[in-house]
XYZ file of C-alpha atoms in Angstrom:
549
model
C 26.439 -12.068 19.008
C 24.560 -15.369 19.029
C 22.928 -15.923 15.628
C 20.222 -18.576 15.692
C 19.339 -20.527 12.568
C 15.781 -21.719 13.021
C 14.442 -24.480 10.818
C 11.197 -23.695 9.032
C 9.094 -24.831 6.109
C 7.451 -22.840 3.298
C 4.045 -21.334 4.021
C 1.608 -21.005 1.134
C 0.039 -17.730 0.005
C 2.917 -15.268 0.393
C 2.734 -13.738 -3.084
C 2.915 -9.935 -2.761
C 0.086 -7.936 -4.315
C 0.208 -4.492 -5.893
C 1.920 -3.120 -2.774
C 3.495 -5.812 -0.643
C 2.077 -8.730 1.316
C -1.162 -8.145 3.219
C -2.918 -10.640 5.456
C -4.930 -10.697 8.654
C -2.997 -9.909 11.834
C -3.691 -13.401 13.153
C -2.033 -14.934 10.106
C 1.079 -12.766 10.305
C 1.406 -13.412 14.054
C 1.006 -17.180 13.754
C 4.045 -19.429 13.905
C 6.851 -18.509 11.527
C 4.754 -16.495 9.097
C 6.411 -13.093 9.626
C 9.858 -14.621 10.097
C 9.608 -16.597 6.857
C 8.616 -13.578 4.812
C 11.263 -11.246 6.282
C 13.981 -13.844 5.676
C 12.689 -14.438 2.152
C 13.020 -10.705 1.475
C 16.591 -10.612 2.753
C 17.526 -13.749 0.797
C 16.000 -12.367 -2.411
C 17.587 -8.910 -2.256
C 20.987 -9.849 -0.814
C 23.728 -8.166 -2.903
C 25.516 -10.722 -5.074
C 28.919 -9.642 -3.747
C 27.734 -10.102 -0.145
C 26.722 -13.782 0.010
C 26.899 -13.836 3.792
C 25.286 -10.576 4.730
C 24.653 -6.897 4.169
C 27.879 -5.481 5.584
C 28.126 -1.703 5.474
C 24.478 -1.301 4.463
C 21.589 0.565 6.103
C 17.995 -0.641 6.374
C 15.086 1.717 7.107
C 12.203 0.300 9.158
C 8.883 1.792 10.191
C 5.153 1.485 9.892
C 1.767 3.101 10.274
C 1.320 2.267 13.961
C -1.327 -0.382 13.450
C -1.777 -3.380 15.711
C 1.246 -5.740 15.674
C 3.502 -2.975 14.302
C 5.848 -2.876 17.315
C 6.186 -6.642 17.600
C 6.953 -6.978 13.908
C 9.576 -4.208 14.051
C 11.387 -5.949 16.902
C 11.597 -9.111 14.816
C 12.816 -7.209 11.756
C 15.607 -5.652 13.830
C 16.694 -9.047 15.189
C 16.611 -10.524 11.701
C 18.523 -7.571 10.221
C 21.230 -8.041 12.854
C 21.480 -11.760 12.133
C 21.654 -11.152 8.381
C 24.570 -8.766 8.690
C 23.182 -5.257 8.243
C 25.410 -2.568 9.726
C 22.748 -0.015 10.586
C 18.979 0.205 10.978
C 17.096 3.517 11.015
C 13.705 3.086 12.694
C 11.009 5.668 13.328
C 10.356 6.524 16.977
C 7.532 4.411 18.404
C 7.686 2.435 15.168
C 6.046 5.307 13.275
C 7.095 6.178 9.740
C 4.632 7.099 7.020
C 5.182 5.397 3.681
C 6.242 8.620 1.882
C 8.440 9.568 4.843
C 10.094 6.140 4.683
C 10.848 6.770 1.009
C 12.289 10.169 1.960
C 14.510 8.658 4.679
C 15.774 5.875 2.390
C 16.770 8.404 -0.260
C 18.269 11.010 2.076
C 20.416 8.568 4.048
C 21.521 6.417 1.124
C 19.961 3.293 2.582
C 20.042 -0.070 0.860
C 16.264 -0.164 1.190
C 13.503 -0.388 3.745
C 10.799 -2.568 5.194
C 7.513 -0.719 5.581
C 5.002 -2.339 7.894
C 1.541 -1.327 6.788
C -1.643 -2.577 5.197
C -2.235 0.954 3.893
C -5.932 1.871 3.930
C -7.088 -1.517 5.263
C -8.606 -1.687 8.774
C -6.429 -2.388 11.824
C -6.753 -3.925 15.279
C -6.428 -7.529 16.471
C -9.005 -8.677 13.917
C -7.772 -6.321 11.221
C -5.075 -6.416 8.587
C -1.298 -6.213 8.610
C 1.199 -5.826 5.804
C 4.862 -5.588 4.920
C 6.699 -4.530 1.790
C 10.274 -3.953 0.689
C 11.270 -0.622 -0.817
C 14.479 -0.406 -2.824
C 17.352 2.092 -2.666
C 15.453 4.602 -4.816
C 12.829 4.733 -2.056
C 10.170 3.065 -4.174
C 8.289 -0.225 -3.970
C 10.236 -3.206 -5.220
C 9.652 -3.871 -8.942
C 7.972 -7.064 -10.104
C 11.225 -8.918 -10.744
C 12.123 -8.447 -7.069
C 8.690 -9.318 -5.661
C 8.689 -12.396 -7.899
C 12.067 -13.385 -6.454
C 10.777 -12.848 -2.915
C 7.759 -15.025 -3.598
C 9.939 -17.731 -5.150
C 12.087 -17.726 -2.035
C 9.050 -18.170 0.230
C 8.363 -21.416 -1.638
C 11.779 -22.901 -0.869
C 12.817 -21.358 2.455
C 14.245 -23.827 4.986
C 15.546 -21.579 7.779
C 15.485 -18.032 9.091
C 18.081 -16.115 11.080
C 17.594 -14.090 14.274
C 19.675 -12.940 17.231
C 18.638 -13.346 20.860
C 18.649 -9.809 22.277
C 16.276 -7.677 24.358
C 13.785 -5.407 22.610
C 15.002 -2.070 21.325
C 13.479 0.907 23.142
C 11.500 2.401 20.248
C 10.453 5.366 22.371
C 14.013 6.647 22.923
C 15.464 8.674 20.072
C 19.148 7.948 19.635
C 21.584 5.109 19.037
C 21.301 1.626 20.531
C 23.326 -1.522 19.816
C 21.928 -4.908 18.902
C 25.071 -7.010 18.829
C 27.119 -5.592 15.966
C 24.077 -3.784 14.505
C 23.688 -0.063 15.172
C 20.029 0.839 15.627
C 19.226 4.534 15.364
C 15.752 5.543 16.521
C 14.945 8.703 14.560
C 12.360 11.457 14.693
C 9.929 10.138 12.052
C 8.844 13.618 11.019
C 12.042 15.694 10.803
C 13.471 14.598 7.421
C 10.060 14.756 5.777
C 9.322 18.279 7.050
C 12.726 19.416 5.811
C 11.925 18.057 2.334
C 8.532 19.794 2.266
C 10.220 23.108 3.119
C 12.391 22.652 0.012
C 9.408 21.986 -2.254
C 6.925 24.619 -1.114
C 6.898 28.289 -0.161
C 6.057 27.978 3.532
C 6.016 31.767 3.843
C 3.219 32.047 1.282
C 1.303 29.259 3.004
C 1.684 30.968 6.402
C 0.241 34.111 4.824
C -2.660 32.069 3.448
C -3.593 30.817 6.901
C -2.997 34.264 8.442
C -5.563 35.660 5.979
C -8.256 33.510 7.574
C -8.128 30.520 5.243
C -9.577 27.456 6.971
C -8.306 23.910 6.496
C -9.644 20.780 8.126
C -7.353 17.752 7.885
C -8.530 14.347 9.098
C -5.615 12.030 9.903
C -8.097 9.224 10.655
C -6.111 8.198 13.781
C -3.462 6.933 11.384
C 0.152 7.749 10.666
C -0.160 11.277 9.200
C -1.288 12.837 12.483
C 2.235 13.740 13.675
C 3.195 15.035 10.219
C 0.040 17.126 9.876
C 0.386 18.647 13.366
C 4.028 19.516 12.633
C 3.427 21.031 9.197
C -0.059 22.539 9.119
C -0.302 23.750 12.701
C 3.282 24.364 13.870
C 5.087 25.264 10.620
C 2.270 27.042 8.759
C 0.363 28.505 11.699
C -3.031 26.892 11.109
C -5.111 27.049 14.303
C -4.985 24.231 16.816
C -7.745 21.804 15.937
C -7.083 22.056 12.204
C -5.859 18.456 12.417
C -8.562 16.050 13.492
C -8.034 12.501 14.790
C -4.313 13.235 14.846
C -3.124 10.560 17.288
C -2.132 7.254 15.634
C -3.994 4.335 17.216
C -3.431 0.594 16.696
C -7.031 0.143 15.552
C -7.424 3.614 13.970
C -10.066 4.397 16.569
C -12.221 1.563 15.309
C -12.603 3.229 11.922
C -11.564 2.228 8.404
C -8.610 4.492 7.488
C -9.566 4.826 3.842
C -10.204 8.434 2.734
C -13.107 7.798 0.385
C -16.679 9.048 0.376
C -17.909 6.011 2.322
C -15.413 5.930 5.176
C -14.956 9.716 5.268
C -18.604 10.647 4.735
C -18.498 13.006 7.710
C -16.016 15.174 5.814
C -18.227 15.334 2.752
C -21.289 16.236 4.812
C -19.364 18.996 6.581
C -18.155 20.468 3.298
C -21.688 20.637 1.957
C -22.873 22.529 5.056
C -23.192 26.271 5.718
C -20.040 26.576 7.876
C -17.704 24.519 5.723
C -13.982 25.345 5.796
C -12.210 26.340 2.609
C -10.576 22.947 2.193
C -11.183 19.578 3.797
C -8.580 16.878 3.319
C -7.711 13.475 4.698
C -5.098 10.771 4.377
C -5.120 7.037 4.949
C -3.495 4.442 7.212
C 0.089 4.837 5.994
C -0.143 8.386 4.673
C 0.153 7.802 0.952
C -3.412 8.596 -0.137
C -5.398 11.815 -0.052
C -8.950 13.075 -0.162
C -9.634 16.605 -1.405
C -12.993 18.308 -0.865
C -13.598 21.984 -1.474
C -16.561 23.867 -0.123
C -19.481 22.308 -1.976
C -17.365 20.080 -4.247
C -15.616 16.731 -3.979
C -12.589 16.573 -6.270
C -12.130 13.042 -7.582
C -8.572 11.669 -7.416
C -8.393 11.557 -11.221
C -9.461 15.199 -11.493
C -7.116 16.145 -8.660
C -4.146 14.695 -10.544
C -5.124 16.633 -13.655
C -5.620 19.902 -11.770
C -2.333 19.518 -9.906
C -0.524 18.881 -13.190
C -2.095 21.966 -14.764
C -1.110 24.173 -11.822
C 2.093 22.603 -10.475
C 4.164 25.547 -11.719
C 2.635 27.620 -8.921
C 4.799 25.774 -6.363
C 8.546 26.517 -6.260
C 9.655 22.907 -6.843
C 7.811 22.757 -10.168
C 8.132 26.349 -11.335
C 10.261 25.373 -14.312
C 7.533 23.031 -15.544
C 7.067 19.287 -15.481
C 8.863 16.699 -17.611
C 5.823 14.478 -18.040
C 3.025 12.727 -16.207
C 1.878 9.160 -15.679
C -1.324 7.532 -14.533
C -2.458 4.008 -13.886
C -4.560 2.531 -16.681
C -7.866 2.574 -14.712
C -7.368 6.258 -13.803
C -9.396 8.649 -15.931
C -7.891 10.341 -18.973
C -8.291 13.834 -17.505
C -4.543 14.277 -16.988
C -3.898 13.174 -20.584
C -5.592 16.344 -21.798
C -3.429 18.492 -19.533
C -0.271 16.769 -20.749
C -1.290 17.319 -24.362
C -1.773 21.047 -23.786
C 1.528 21.319 -21.910
C 3.287 19.371 -24.656
C 4.696 16.744 -22.291
C 4.372 12.942 -22.453
C 1.703 11.031 -20.572
C 2.378 7.378 -19.702
C -0.309 4.789 -18.960
C 0.895 2.097 -16.540
C -0.601 -0.846 -14.655
C -2.000 -0.262 -11.179
C 0.713 -0.159 -8.507
C 3.106 2.642 -7.616
C 6.087 0.440 -8.436
C 5.362 0.987 -12.127
C 6.078 4.709 -11.809
C 9.549 4.182 -10.326
C 11.501 3.665 -13.547
C 9.801 6.642 -15.196
C 10.639 8.864 -12.222
C 14.220 7.622 -11.959
C 14.738 8.181 -15.692
C 13.443 11.748 -15.432
C 10.622 11.097 -17.877
C 7.861 12.234 -15.515
C 7.478 14.675 -12.653
C 3.925 13.953 -11.451
C 1.995 10.699 -11.306
C -1.161 9.330 -9.768
C -3.821 6.688 -9.436
C -7.599 6.820 -9.213
C -7.354 5.191 -5.763
C -6.454 8.571 -4.240
C -2.697 8.320 -4.657
C -0.802 11.303 -6.055
C 2.920 12.007 -6.016
C 5.934 13.536 -7.704
C 9.637 12.994 -8.135
C 10.405 14.189 -4.584
C 10.028 10.600 -3.300
C 9.129 7.281 -4.900
C 5.777 6.806 -3.176
C 2.448 8.518 -3.410
C 2.158 11.169 -0.724
C -1.000 12.403 0.984
C 0.388 15.389 2.913
C 2.393 16.526 -0.120
C -0.791 16.533 -2.227
C -2.534 18.750 0.326
C 0.445 21.130 0.374
C 0.392 21.404 -3.418
C -3.333 22.138 -3.339
C -2.731 24.786 -0.667
C 0.011 26.313 -2.832
C -2.359 26.541 -5.789
C -5.104 28.055 -3.664
C -2.647 30.590 -2.209
C -1.384 31.616 -5.653
C -4.701 31.762 -7.493
C -6.792 33.218 -4.669
C -9.768 31.212 -5.854
C -11.847 28.532 -4.187
C -11.481 24.847 -4.966
C -14.797 24.984 -6.783
C -13.743 27.953 -8.912
C -10.500 26.239 -9.860
C -12.327 23.039 -10.781
C -14.950 24.833 -12.885
C -12.265 26.777 -14.734
C -10.303 23.580 -15.344
C -13.308 21.789 -16.823
C -14.114 24.804 -18.995
C -10.595 24.624 -20.406
C -10.104 20.871 -20.738
C -13.594 19.391 -20.578
C -14.774 17.078 -17.818
C -14.133 13.343 -17.535
C -17.073 11.935 -15.593
C -15.629 9.001 -13.706
C -16.614 6.515 -11.020
C -15.350 3.299 -9.450
C -17.673 0.584 -8.152
C -16.175 -1.953 -5.729
C -17.695 -5.343 -5.003
C -15.806 -6.456 -1.898
C -15.103 -9.832 -0.333
C -16.482 -11.835 -3.236
C -16.043 -15.578 -3.317
C -12.677 -15.843 -5.073
C -13.575 -18.663 -7.508
C -16.736 -16.751 -8.450
C -14.802 -13.545 -9.082
C -12.142 -15.333 -11.088
C -14.768 -17.122 -13.165
C -16.491 -13.813 -13.932
C -13.210 -12.338 -15.193
C -12.364 -15.466 -17.196
C -15.710 -15.502 -18.988
C -15.498 -11.767 -19.659
C -11.939 -12.077 -21.018
C -13.106 -14.776 -23.427
C -15.800 -12.425 -24.771
C -13.536 -9.471 -25.483
C -12.690 -10.390 -29.062
C -16.365 -10.614 -29.987
C -17.595 -7.434 -28.292
C -17.155 -5.308 -31.398
C -19.611 -7.558 -33.253
C -22.046 -7.568 -30.308
C -22.227 -3.751 -30.078
C -23.195 -3.815 -26.367
C -25.828 -1.223 -25.554
C -25.810 -0.255 -29.217
C -22.308 1.163 -28.840
C -19.424 0.646 -31.199
C -16.366 -0.882 -29.536
C -13.023 0.656 -30.532
C -10.870 -1.524 -28.257
C -11.397 -4.504 -25.972
C -8.335 -6.151 -24.437
C -6.474 -7.370 -21.367
C -4.084 -4.499 -20.677
C -0.393 -5.274 -21.099
C 2.426 -2.834 -20.340
C 5.947 -2.652 -21.704
C 8.144 -0.468 -19.499
C 9.711 2.144 -21.791
C 12.820 2.310 -19.594
C 13.859 -1.311 -19.075
C 11.616 -3.141 -21.536
C 10.014 -5.364 -18.894
C 6.521 -6.602 -19.736
C 3.554 -6.863 -17.342
C 0.530 -8.748 -18.610
C -2.974 -9.353 -17.300
C -3.366 -5.878 -15.818
C -7.110 -5.410 -16.279
C -9.841 -5.878 -18.855
C -10.725 -2.671 -20.668
C -13.444 -1.800 -23.122
C -13.136 1.481 -25.006
C -16.119 2.640 -27.041
C -16.104 4.648 -30.238
C -16.895 7.878 -28.371
C -13.971 7.353 -25.970
C -16.080 6.166 -23.034
C -14.464 3.328 -21.082
C -15.312 0.441 -18.790
C -12.458 -1.331 -16.978
C -12.640 -4.448 -14.797
C -9.933 -5.526 -12.321
C -9.546 -7.855 -9.390
C -7.812 -5.885 -6.655
C -4.511 -6.959 -5.138
C -4.857 -5.040 -1.843
C -7.465 -7.018 0.092
C -6.888 -9.773 2.660
C -10.087 -11.799 2.387
C -11.997 -12.978 -0.657
C -11.640 -10.943 -3.829
C -12.590 -7.372 -4.660
C -13.923 -6.647 -8.136
C -13.325 -3.066 -9.176
C -15.273 -1.614 -12.082
C -14.147 1.739 -13.496
C -16.503 3.755 -15.690
C -15.704 6.946 -17.576
C -16.953 9.256 -20.285
C -15.817 12.653 -21.517
C -18.022 15.748 -21.701
C -16.770 18.791 -23.603
C -19.849 21.017 -23.195
C -19.455 23.376 -20.175
C -23.233 23.536 -19.880
C -23.148 19.845 -18.932
C -20.326 19.969 -16.390
C -22.508 20.267 -13.284
C -24.250 16.892 -13.518
C -24.248 14.355 -10.714
C -21.552 11.832 -11.623
C -23.654 8.713 -11.083
C -26.482 10.212 -13.134
C -24.118 11.259 -15.923
C -22.791 7.705 -16.104
C -26.059 5.838 -15.477
C -26.240 4.193 -18.894
C -22.611 3.046 -18.752
C -23.049 1.777 -15.183
C -25.952 -0.386 -16.289
C -23.997 -1.541 -19.336
C -20.976 -2.494 -17.172
C -23.176 -4.798 -15.118
C -24.850 -6.223 -18.220
C -21.580 -6.987 -20.026
C -19.952 -8.757 -17.066
C -23.204 -10.186 -15.644
C -22.150 -8.985 -12.206
C -25.510 -9.295 -10.470
C -26.322 -12.727 -11.786
C -22.848 -14.143 -11.179
C -22.144 -12.604 -7.766
C -25.726 -12.194 -6.466
C -24.775 -8.641 -5.468
C -27.456 -6.083 -6.287
C -25.165 -3.114 -5.794
C -21.499 -2.325 -5.129
C -20.191 -2.062 -1.581
C -18.270 1.154 -2.257
C -18.858 3.833 -4.890
C -16.213 6.510 -5.425
């Protein structure tokens, strides 16, 4: 096997964000960009007792099918061969959802995996591409590893590849790349097997046989094959239950983000006279979910809380849950459920990697983020199809509608009115200056009493991992008022151009008579105050957010 050592130089801007490195396709495809980053990953994670390779180890590779996915996978395979891996497991046609990749890593005892996805970001030649390393537990690499990867990108001088023909990604089975064994696997099989272990498929078949109607929009992204296999073939939902189920390199020209802007058609359908019982969707790489019942959108924060309160209705969680965790910007709705259940609730920074230690240590069973990610200890990623299956299990057991379940939940726990306002593609220096000025004001906010409100807490969120003691600072500016209402400001780490300012706004309402308000109306005073405190309009010249969820 001819291993080529190709001289290169560091390329600026390769610092991974909250979930890997994301850039425009053109940037990844230019020169040595992809090769540098892949080699930097291998150099950073190489076992200390294997200075010359990864002998005896397995690497999992797959992606969401977006543009440049196949080309990138071929390079990863050539690089893995040159760096000494013994085996690569790759999804057929390059397809492997992010939660399925986590499942495969864990089931097959892999060293880790490279997932090629920019998640919910748009695809196509002018769209986005991404890559991230997941560790042996199946979860995103922790900060100490991503920091090491970034450090290596700043000093890299060569990358390794082998000169071999492309692997046939469409042929399931074993192929050889020099001394590397490449096994092209069914991307769906292991995941479906895991779902059968977690849920009562017999009860779910009976639910669909009773006339229950589900509409699942795969958004021409990676979950199409999984949804067809599970909802239609395994559970007997009628053909056509899965919409836009064929993965396309450009996601059919749409933005594969299951929110109320990019999935407005779903919301409109669920407010109509012939709405199905449940409408759901997932994103580009299959780790997010959208849940809409007939006449009611369930926010991701509320969904996490309702799943936690009802998880015992699914076989995998019948014995109860050990604890829950949420990202700091996510609403406190799940905190109230945890308190009633008598289990701990952990507040972490944004990024699924922060849940990994808690899951591995057995301290939590369920976790989630306000950005439509929900998951459990079955894998180490958020999981869109799993979330839909848990909702279906609850609906099958309770024999109530989504709206009835939500109303009953709010009557029991109260309602956390919650919204997120995104200002996208801001000039980065402008966005950074806004956050810097706001951070400098935090200590004095209590004296200012903004909007006539008392301020109980104003800080830049810092997190100490209760398992390993690692500290993560600068995780978002939060303002908590005396009545518990909150405003949080963050610059997102998932975009590829400019900066996205996310503003999270929340208040709690205990009175059931006030649980049917429109969310934006219920939060109108806090929304105005959030703009006033940060001077968003005057500093960014934006009169309104680009996305409201």
